[in-house]
PDB file of C-alpha atoms and ligand atoms in Angstrom:
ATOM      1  CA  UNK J   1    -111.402 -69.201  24.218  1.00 81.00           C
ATOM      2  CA  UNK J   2    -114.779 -69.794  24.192  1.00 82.00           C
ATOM      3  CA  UNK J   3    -116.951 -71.768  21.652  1.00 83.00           C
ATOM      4  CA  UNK J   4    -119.885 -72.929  20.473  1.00 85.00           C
ATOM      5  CA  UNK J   5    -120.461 -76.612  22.131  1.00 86.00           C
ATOM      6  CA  UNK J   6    -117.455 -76.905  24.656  1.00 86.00           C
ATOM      7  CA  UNK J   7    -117.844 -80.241  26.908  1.00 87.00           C
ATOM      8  CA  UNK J   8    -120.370 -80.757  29.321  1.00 90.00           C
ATOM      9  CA  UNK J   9    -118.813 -82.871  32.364  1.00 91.00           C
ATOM     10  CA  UNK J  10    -121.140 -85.193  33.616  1.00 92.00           C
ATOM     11  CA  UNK J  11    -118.976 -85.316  36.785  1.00 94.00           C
ATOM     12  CA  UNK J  12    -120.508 -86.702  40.181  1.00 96.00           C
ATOM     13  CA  UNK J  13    -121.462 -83.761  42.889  1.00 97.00           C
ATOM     14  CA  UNK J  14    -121.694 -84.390  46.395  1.00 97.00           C
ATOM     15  CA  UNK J  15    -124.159 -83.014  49.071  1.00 96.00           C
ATOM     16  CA  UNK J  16    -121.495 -81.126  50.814  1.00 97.00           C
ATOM     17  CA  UNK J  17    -118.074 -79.750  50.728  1.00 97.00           C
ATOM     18  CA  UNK J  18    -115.458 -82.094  51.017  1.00 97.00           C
ATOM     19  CA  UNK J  19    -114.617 -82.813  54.901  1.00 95.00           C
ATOM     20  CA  UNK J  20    -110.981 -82.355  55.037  1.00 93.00           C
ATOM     21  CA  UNK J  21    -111.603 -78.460  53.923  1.00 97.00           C
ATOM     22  CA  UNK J  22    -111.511 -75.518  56.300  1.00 97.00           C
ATOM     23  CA  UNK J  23    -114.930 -73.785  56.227  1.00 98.00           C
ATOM     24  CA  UNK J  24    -115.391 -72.223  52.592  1.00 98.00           C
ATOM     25  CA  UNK J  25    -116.891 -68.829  51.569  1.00 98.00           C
ATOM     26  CA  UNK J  26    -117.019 -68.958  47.594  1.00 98.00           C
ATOM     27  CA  UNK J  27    -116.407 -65.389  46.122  1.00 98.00           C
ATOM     28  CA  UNK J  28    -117.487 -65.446  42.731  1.00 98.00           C
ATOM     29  CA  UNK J  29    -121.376 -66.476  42.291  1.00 98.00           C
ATOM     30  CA  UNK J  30    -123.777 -65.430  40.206  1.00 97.00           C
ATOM     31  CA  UNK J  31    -127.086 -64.401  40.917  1.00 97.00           C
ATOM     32  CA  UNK J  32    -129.462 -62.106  38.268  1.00 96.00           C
ATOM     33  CA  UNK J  33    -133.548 -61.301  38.114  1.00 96.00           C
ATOM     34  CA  UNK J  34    -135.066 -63.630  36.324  1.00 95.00           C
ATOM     35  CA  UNK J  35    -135.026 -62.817  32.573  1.00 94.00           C
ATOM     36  CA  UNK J  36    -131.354 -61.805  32.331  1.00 93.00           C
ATOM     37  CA  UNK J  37    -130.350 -65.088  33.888  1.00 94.00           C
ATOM     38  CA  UNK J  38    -132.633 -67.193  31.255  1.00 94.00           C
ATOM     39  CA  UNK J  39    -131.282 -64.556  28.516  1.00 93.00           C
ATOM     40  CA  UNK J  40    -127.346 -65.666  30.119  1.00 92.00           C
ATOM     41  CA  UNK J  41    -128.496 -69.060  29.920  1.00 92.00           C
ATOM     42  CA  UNK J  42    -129.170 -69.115  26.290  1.00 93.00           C
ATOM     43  CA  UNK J  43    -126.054 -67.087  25.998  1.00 90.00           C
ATOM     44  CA  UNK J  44    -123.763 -69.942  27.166  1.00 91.00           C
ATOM     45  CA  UNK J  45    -126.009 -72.681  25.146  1.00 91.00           C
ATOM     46  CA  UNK J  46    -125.152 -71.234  21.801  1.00 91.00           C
ATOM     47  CA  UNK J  47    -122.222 -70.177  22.626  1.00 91.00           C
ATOM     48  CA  UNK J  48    -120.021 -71.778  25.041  1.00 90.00           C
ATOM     49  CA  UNK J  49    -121.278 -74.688  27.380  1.00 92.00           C
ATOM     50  CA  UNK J  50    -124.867 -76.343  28.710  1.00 92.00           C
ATOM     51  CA  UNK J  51    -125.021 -74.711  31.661  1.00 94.00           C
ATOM     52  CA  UNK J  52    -125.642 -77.601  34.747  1.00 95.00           C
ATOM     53  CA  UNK J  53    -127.248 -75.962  37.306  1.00 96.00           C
ATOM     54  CA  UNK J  54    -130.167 -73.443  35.487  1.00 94.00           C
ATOM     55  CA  UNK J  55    -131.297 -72.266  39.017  1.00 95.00           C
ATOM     56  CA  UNK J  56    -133.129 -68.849  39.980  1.00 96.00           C
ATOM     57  CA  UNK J  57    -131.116 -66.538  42.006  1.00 97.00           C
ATOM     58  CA  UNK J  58    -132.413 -67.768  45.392  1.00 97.00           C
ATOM     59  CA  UNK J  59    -132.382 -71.446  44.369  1.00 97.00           C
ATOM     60  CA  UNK J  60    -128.370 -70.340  43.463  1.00 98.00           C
ATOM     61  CA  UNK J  61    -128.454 -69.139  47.010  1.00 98.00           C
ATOM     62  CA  UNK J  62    -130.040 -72.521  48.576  1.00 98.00           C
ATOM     63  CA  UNK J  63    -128.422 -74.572  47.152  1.00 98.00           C
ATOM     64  CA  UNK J  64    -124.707 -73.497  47.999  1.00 98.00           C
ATOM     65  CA  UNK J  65    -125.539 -72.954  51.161  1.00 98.00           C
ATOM     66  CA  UNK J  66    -127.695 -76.451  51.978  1.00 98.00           C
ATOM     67  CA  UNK J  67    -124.161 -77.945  50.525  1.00 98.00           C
ATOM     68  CA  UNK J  68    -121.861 -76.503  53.333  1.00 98.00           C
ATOM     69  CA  UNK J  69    -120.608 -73.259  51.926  1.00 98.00           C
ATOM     70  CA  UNK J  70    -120.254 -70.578  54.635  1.00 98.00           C
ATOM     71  CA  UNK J  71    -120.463 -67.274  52.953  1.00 98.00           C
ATOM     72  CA  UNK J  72    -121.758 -65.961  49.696  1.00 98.00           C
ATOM     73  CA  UNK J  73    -120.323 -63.132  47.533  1.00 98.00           C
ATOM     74  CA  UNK J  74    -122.806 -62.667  44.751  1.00 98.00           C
ATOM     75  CA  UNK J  75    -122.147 -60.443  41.414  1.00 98.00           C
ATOM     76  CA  UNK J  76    -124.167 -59.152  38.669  1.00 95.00           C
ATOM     77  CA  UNK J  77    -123.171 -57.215  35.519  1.00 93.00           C
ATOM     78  CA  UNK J  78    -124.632 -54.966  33.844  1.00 95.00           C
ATOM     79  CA  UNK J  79    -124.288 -55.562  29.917  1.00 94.00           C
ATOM     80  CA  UNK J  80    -125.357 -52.228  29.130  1.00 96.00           C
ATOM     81  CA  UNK J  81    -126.275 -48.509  30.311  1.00 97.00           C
ATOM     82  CA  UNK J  82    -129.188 -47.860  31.996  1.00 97.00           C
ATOM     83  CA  UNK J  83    -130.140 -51.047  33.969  1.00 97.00           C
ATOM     84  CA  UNK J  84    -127.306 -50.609  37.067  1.00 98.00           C
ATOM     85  CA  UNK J  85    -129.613 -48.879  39.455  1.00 98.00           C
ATOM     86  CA  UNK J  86    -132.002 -51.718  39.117  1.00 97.00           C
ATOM     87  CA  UNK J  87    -129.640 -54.619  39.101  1.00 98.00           C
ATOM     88  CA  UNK J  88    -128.119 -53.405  42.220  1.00 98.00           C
ATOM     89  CA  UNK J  89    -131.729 -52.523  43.788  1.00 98.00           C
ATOM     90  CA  UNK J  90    -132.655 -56.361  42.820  1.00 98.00           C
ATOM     91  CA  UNK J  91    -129.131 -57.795  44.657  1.00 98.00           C
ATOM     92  CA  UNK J  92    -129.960 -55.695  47.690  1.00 97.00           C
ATOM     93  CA  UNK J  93    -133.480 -56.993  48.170  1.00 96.00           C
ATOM     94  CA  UNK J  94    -132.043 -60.752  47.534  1.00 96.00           C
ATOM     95  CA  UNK J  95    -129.158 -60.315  49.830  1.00 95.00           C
ATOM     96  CA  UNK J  96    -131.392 -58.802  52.664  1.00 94.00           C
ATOM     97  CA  UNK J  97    -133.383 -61.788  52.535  1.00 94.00           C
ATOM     98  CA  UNK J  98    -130.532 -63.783  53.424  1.00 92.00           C
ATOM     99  CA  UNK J  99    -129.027 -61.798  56.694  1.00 86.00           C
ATOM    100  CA  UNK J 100    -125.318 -61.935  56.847  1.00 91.00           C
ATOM    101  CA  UNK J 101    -124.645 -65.211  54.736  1.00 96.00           C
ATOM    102  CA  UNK J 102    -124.281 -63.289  51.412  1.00 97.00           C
ATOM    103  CA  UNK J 103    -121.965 -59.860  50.667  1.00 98.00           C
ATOM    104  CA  UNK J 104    -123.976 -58.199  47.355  1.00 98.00           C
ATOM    105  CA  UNK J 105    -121.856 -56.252  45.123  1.00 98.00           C
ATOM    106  CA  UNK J 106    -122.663 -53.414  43.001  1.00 98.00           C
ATOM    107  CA  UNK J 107    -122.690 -53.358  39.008  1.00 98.00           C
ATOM    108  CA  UNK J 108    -122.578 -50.229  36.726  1.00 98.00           C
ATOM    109  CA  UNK J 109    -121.554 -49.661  33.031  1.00 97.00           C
ATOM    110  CA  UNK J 110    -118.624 -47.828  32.826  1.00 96.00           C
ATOM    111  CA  UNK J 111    -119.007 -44.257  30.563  1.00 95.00           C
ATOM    112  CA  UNK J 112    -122.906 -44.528  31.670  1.00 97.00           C
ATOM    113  CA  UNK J 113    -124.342 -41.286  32.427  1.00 96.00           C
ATOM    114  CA  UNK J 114    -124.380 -40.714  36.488  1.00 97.00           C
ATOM    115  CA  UNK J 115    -122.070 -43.691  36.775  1.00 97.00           C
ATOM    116  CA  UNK J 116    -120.431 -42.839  40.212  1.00 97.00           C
ATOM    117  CA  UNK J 117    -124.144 -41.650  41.505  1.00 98.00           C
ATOM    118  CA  UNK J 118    -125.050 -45.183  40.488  1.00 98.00           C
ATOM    119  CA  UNK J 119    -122.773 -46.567  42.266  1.00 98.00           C
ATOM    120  CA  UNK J 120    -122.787 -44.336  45.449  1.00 98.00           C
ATOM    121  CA  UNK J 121    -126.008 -45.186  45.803  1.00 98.00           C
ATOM    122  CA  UNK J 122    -125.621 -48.843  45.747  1.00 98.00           C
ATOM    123  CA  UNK J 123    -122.630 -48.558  48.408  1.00 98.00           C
ATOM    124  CA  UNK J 124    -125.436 -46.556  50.677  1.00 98.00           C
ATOM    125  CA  UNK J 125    -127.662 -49.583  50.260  1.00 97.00           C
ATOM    126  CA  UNK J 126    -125.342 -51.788  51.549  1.00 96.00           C
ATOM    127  CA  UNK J 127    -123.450 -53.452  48.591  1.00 98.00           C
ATOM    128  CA  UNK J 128    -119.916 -54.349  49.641  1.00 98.00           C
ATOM    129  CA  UNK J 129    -118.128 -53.622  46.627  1.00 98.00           C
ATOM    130  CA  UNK J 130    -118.368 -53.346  42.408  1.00 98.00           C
ATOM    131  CA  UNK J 131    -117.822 -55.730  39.624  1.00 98.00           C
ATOM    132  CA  UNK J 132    -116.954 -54.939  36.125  1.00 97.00           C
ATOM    133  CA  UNK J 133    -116.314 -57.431  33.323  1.00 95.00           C
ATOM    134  CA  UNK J 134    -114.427 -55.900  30.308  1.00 94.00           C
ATOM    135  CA  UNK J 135    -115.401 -58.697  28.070  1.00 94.00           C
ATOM    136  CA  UNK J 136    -118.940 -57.795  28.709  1.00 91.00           C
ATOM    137  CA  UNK J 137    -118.962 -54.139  29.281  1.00 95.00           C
ATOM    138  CA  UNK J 138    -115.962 -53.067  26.536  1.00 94.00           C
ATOM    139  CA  UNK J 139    -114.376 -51.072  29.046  1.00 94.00           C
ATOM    140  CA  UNK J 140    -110.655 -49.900  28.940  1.00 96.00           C
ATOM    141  CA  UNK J 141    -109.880 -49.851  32.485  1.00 97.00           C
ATOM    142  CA  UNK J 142    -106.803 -47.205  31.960  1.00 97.00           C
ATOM    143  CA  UNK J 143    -109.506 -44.650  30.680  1.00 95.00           C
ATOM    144  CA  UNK J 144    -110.919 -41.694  32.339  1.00 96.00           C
ATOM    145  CA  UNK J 145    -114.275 -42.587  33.619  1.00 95.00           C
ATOM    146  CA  UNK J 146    -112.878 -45.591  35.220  1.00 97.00           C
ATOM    147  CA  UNK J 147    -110.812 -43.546  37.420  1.00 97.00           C
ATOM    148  CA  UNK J 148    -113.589 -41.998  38.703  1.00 97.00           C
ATOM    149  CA  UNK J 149    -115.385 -45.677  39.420  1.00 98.00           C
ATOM    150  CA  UNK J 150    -111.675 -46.620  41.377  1.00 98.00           C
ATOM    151  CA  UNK J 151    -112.015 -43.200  43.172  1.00 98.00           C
ATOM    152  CA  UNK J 152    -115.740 -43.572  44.160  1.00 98.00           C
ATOM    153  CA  UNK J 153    -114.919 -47.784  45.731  1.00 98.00           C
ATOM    154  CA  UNK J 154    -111.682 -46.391  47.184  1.00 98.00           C
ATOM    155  CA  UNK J 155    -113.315 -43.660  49.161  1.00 98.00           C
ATOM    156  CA  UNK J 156    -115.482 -45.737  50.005  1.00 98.00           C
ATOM    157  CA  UNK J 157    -113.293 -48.702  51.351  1.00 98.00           C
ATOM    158  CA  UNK J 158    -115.256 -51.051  48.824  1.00 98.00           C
ATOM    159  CA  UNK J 159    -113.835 -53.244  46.531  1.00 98.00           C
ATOM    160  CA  UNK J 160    -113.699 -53.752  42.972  1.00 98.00           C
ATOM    161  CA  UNK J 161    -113.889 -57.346  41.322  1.00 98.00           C
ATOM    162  CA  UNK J 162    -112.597 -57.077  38.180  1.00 98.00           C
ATOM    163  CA  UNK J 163    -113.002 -59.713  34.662  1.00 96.00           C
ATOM    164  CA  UNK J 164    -109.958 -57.975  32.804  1.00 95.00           C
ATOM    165  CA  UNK J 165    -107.895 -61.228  31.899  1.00 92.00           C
ATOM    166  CA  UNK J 166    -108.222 -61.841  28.241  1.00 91.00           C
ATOM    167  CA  UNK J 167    -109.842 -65.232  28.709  1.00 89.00           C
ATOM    168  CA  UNK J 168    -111.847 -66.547  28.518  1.00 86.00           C
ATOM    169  CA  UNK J 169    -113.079 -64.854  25.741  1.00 85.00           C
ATOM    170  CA  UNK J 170    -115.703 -65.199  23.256  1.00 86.00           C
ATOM    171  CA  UNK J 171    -116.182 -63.845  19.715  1.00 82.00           C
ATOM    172  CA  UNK J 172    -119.752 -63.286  20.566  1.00 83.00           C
ATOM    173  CA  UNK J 173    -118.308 -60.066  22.792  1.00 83.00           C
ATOM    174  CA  UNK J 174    -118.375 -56.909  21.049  1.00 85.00           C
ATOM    175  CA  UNK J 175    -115.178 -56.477  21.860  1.00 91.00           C
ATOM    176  CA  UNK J 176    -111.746 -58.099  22.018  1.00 91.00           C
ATOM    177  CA  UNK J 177    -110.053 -58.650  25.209  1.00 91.00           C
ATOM    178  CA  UNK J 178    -106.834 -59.073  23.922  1.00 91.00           C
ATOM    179  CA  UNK J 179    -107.280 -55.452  23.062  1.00 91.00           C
ATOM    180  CA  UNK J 180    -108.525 -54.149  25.671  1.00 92.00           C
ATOM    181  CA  UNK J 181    -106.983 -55.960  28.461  1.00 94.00           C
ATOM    182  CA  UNK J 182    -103.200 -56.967  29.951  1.00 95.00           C
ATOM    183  CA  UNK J 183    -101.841 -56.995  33.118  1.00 97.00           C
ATOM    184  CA  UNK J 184     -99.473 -54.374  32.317  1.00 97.00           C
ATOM    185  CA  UNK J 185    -102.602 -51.591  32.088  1.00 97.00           C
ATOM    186  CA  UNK J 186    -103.904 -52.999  35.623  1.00 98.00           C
ATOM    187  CA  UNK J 187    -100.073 -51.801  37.184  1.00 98.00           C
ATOM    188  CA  UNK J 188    -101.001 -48.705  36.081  1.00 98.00           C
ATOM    189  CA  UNK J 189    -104.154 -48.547  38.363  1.00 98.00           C
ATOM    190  CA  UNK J 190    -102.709 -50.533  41.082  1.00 98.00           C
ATOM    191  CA  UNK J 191    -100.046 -47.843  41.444  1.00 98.00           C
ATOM    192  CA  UNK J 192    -102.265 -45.054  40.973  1.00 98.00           C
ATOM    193  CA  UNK J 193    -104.652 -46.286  43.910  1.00 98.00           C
ATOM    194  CA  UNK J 194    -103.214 -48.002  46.022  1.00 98.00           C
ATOM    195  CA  UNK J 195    -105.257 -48.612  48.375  1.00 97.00           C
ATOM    196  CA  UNK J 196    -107.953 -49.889  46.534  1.00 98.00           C
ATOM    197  CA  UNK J 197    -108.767 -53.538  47.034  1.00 98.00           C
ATOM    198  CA  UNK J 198    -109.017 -55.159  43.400  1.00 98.00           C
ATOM    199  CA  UNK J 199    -109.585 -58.702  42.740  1.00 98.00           C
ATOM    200  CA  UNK J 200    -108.949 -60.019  39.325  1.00 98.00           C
ATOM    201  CA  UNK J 201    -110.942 -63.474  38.392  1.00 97.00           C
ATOM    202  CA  UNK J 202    -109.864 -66.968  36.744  1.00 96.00           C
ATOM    203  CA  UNK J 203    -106.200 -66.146  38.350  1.00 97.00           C
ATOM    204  CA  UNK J 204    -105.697 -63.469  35.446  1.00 96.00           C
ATOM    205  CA  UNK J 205    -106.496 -66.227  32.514  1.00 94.00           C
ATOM    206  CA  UNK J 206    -104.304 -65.757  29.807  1.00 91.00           C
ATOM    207  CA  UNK J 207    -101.673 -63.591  31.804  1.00 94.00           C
ATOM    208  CA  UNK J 208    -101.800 -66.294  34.915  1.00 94.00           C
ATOM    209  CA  UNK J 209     -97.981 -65.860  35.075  1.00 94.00           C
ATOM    210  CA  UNK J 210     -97.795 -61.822  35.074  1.00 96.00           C
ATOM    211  CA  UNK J 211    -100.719 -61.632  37.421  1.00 97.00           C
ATOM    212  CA  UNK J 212     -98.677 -64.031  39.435  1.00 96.00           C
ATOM    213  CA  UNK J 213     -95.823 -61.692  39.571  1.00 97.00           C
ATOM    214  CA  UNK J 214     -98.200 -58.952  40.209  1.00 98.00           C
ATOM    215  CA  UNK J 215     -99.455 -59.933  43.498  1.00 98.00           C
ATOM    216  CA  UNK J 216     -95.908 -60.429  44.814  1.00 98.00           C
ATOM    217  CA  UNK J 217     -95.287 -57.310  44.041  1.00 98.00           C
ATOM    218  CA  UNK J 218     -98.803 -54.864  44.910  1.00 98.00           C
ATOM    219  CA  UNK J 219    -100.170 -55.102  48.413  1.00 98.00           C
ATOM    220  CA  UNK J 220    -103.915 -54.153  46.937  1.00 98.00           C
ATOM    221  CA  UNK J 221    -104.074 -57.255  44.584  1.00 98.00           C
ATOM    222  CA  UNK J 222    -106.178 -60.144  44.661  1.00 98.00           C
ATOM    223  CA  UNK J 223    -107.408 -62.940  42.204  1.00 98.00           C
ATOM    224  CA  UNK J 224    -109.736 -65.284  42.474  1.00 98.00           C
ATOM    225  CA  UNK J 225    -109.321 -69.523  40.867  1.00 97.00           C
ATOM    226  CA  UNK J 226    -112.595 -69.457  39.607  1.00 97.00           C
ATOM    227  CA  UNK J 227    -112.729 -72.085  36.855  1.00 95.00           C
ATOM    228  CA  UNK J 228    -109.080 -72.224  36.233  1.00 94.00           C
ATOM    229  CA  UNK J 229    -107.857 -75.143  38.760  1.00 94.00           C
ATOM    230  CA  UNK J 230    -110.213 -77.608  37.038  1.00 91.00           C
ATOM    231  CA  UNK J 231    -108.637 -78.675  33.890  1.00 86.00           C
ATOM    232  CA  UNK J 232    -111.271 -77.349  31.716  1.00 90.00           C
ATOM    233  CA  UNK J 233    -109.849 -74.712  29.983  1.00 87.00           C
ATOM    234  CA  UNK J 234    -106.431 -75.379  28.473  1.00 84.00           C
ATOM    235  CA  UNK J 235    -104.062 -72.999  30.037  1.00 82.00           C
ATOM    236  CA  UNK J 236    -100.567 -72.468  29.077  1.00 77.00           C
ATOM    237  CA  UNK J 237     -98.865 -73.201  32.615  1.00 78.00           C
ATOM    238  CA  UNK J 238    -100.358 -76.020  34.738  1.00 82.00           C
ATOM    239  CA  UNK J 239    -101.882 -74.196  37.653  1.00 92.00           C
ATOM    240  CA  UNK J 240     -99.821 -74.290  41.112  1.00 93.00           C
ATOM    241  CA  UNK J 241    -101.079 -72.593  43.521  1.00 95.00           C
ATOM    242  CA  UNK J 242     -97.940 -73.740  46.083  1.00 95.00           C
ATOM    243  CA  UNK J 243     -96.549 -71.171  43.594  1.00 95.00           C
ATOM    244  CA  UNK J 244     -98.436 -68.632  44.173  1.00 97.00           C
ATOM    245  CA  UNK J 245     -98.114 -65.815  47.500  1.00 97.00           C
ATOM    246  CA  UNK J 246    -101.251 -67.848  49.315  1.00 97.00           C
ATOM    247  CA  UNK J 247    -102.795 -64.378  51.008  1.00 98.00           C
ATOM    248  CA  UNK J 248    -103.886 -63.150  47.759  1.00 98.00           C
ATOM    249  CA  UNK J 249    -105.989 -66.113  46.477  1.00 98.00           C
ATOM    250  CA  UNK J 250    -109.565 -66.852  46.964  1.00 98.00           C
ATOM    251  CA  UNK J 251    -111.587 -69.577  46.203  1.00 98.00           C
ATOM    252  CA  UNK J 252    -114.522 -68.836  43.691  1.00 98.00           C
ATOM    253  CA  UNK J 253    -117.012 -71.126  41.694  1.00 98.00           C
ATOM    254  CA  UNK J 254    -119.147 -69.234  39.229  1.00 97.00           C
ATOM    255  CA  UNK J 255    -121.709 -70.846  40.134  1.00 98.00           C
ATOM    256  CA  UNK J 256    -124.518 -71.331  38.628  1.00 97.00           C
ATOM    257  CA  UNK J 257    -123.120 -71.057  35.364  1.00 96.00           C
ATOM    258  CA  UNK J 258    -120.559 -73.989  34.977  1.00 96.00           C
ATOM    259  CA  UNK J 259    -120.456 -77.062  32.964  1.00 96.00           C
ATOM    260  CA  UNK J 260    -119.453 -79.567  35.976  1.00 97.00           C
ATOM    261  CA  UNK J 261    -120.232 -80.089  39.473  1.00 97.00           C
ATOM    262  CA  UNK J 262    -120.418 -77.518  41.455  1.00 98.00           C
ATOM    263  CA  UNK J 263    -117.898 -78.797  43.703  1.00 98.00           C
ATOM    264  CA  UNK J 264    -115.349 -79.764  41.505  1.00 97.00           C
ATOM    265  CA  UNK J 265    -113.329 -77.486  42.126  1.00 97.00           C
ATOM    266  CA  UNK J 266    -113.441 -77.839  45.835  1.00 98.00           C
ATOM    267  CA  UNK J 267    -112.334 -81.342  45.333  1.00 97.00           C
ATOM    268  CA  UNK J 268    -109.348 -80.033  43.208  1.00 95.00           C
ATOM    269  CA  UNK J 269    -108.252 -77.680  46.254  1.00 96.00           C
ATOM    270  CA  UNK J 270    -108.876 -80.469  48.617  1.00 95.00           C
ATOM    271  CA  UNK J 271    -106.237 -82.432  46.635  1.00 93.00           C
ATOM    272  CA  UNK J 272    -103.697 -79.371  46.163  1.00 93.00           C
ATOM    273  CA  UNK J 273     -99.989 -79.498  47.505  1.00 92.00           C
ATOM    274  CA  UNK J 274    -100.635 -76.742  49.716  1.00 96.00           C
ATOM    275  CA  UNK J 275    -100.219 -76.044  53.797  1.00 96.00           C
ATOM    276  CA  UNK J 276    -103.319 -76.030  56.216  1.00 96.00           C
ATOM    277  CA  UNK J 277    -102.562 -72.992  56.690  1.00 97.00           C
ATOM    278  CA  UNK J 278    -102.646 -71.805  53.300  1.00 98.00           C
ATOM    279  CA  UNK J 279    -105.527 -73.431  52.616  1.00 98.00           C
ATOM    280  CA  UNK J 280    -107.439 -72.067  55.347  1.00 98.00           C
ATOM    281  CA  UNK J 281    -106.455 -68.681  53.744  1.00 98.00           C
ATOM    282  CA  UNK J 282    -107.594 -69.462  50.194  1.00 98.00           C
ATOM    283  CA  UNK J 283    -111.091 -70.971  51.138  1.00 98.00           C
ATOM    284  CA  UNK J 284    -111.728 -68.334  53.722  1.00 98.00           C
ATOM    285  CA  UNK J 285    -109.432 -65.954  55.462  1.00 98.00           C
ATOM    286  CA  UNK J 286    -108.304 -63.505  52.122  1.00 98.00           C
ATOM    287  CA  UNK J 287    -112.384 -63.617  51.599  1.00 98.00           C
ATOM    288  CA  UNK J 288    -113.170 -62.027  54.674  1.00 98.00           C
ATOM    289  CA  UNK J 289    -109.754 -59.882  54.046  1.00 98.00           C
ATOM    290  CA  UNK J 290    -110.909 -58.760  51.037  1.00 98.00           C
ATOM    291  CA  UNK J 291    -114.151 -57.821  51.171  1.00 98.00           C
ATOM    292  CA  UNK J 292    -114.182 -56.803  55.128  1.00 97.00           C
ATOM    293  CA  UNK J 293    -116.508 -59.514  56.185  1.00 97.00           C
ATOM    294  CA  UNK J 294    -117.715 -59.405  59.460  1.00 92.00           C
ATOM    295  CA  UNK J 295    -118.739 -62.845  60.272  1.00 86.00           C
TER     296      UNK J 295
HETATM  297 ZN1  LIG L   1    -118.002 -65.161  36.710  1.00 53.59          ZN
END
């Protein structure tokens, strides 16, 4: 859950990632334009944490990779209808600038009119994939117009990254998560596509367990350990990720928008009871899996 004045960690960040790490692509950074990332900024101020690193989008870009990190996939989302086509214009223009080092997704608001032309359009400009947050966007991912959105990214071989675990949440949403969102309604789309690539953030925070379960048993999930393996939120289960079926995790940040350095949870990897070879997979190989990165 997320509230007004959680801590700010005044942790130390070093200039690069740790050395004992296989190279690192981080799949879950923010970038926006300018005045949505100032208006996110306040956001998180009143309502969650102080936000460390208040960067621009190519200062976010810069900065992660000045510190070592190999490969960038950047998200946006749109928070309501009628702002997708630019958002996704803006990412392609940012990403371009940057040649091959960062994968843009797409963004679209799901029940917005001309949704899947919206979004084909951003696949034709190069994006490598869509992500939806149902916190933000109030979506009900087992509804009608989202089966369209799974049936534009699957024909087009692009993936979906997808906030649907109930935390964390925030009673500044409109809507509630808890609601809206369980892991049982995602088995209902990972049966009915399956093969469509979707990655669920923050290892499926509050359902870590089911989503665990899940990606034993569906070939076309993923989930991402963004913010989870750092012992800031409290989470029912300690997080093991020797647990957990090590080709379906990826290593993600959320950068800018954390409350700690941004490499602390590369540290925490760095320190995790896991095989080389597993590791190699969860800082880079399901990455480049996942979102068909030619490197
Ligand atoms: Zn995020």
């Amino acid at each position: 859950m997320l509230k007004p004045n959680m801590p700010f960690i005044d942790d130390q960040e070093d200039s690069g990632v740790p050395a004992d790490l296989p190279p690192v692509i981080d799949a879950h950074v923010h970038i926006f334009p300018r005045n949505i990332f100032s208006a996110i900024q306040k956001w998180f101020d009143k309502n969650a944490w102080c936000i460390r690193y208040r960067m621009t989008s190519s200062e976010v870009f810069e900065f992660l990779l000045s510190h070592g990190i190999k490969h960038i996939i950047a998200l946006q989302y749109a928070h309501k209808p009628g702002i997708a086509g630019q958002l996704n214009k803006y990412m392609s223009e940012k990403c371009r600038e940057y040649g091959h080092r960062i994968t843009g997704m797409a963004t679209v608001f799901p029940g917005e009119e001309n949704a899947e032309t919206i979004l084909q359009e951003a696949f034709d400009s190069g994006l490598g994939g869509l992500k939806l947050h149902a916190h933000v966007q109030c979506f009900d991912m087992n509804c009608e117009h989202m089966n369209r959105l799974y049936e534009c990214c699957r024909s087009n071989r692009k993936p979906i990254v997808m906030h649907i675990g109930r935390e964390p949440k925030s009673a500044a949403y409109n809507c509630d998560p808890y609601q809206l969102c369980s892991a049982e309604k995602l088995e209902r789309v990972l049966k009915c596509f399956p093969d469509l690539k979707i990655c669920v953030p923050h290892l499926g925070f509050s359902e870590t367990s089911a989503y665990r379960r899940l990606i034993e048993k569906y070939d076309n999930l993923w989930l991402d350990t963004t913010m989870v393996i750092t012992d800031y939120f409290p989470i029912e289960e300690k997080i093991n990720l020797g647990l957990y079926r090590p080709d379906r995790i990826m290593y993600g940040s959320d950068f800018p928008n954390i409350p700690y350095a941004w490499d602390r949870e590369l540290k925490e990897l760095n320190t995790t009871d896991v095989s080389s070879d597993s590791l190699e997979k969860i800082c880079y190989k399901n990455a480049v899996d996942f979102f068909s990165l030619q490197l």
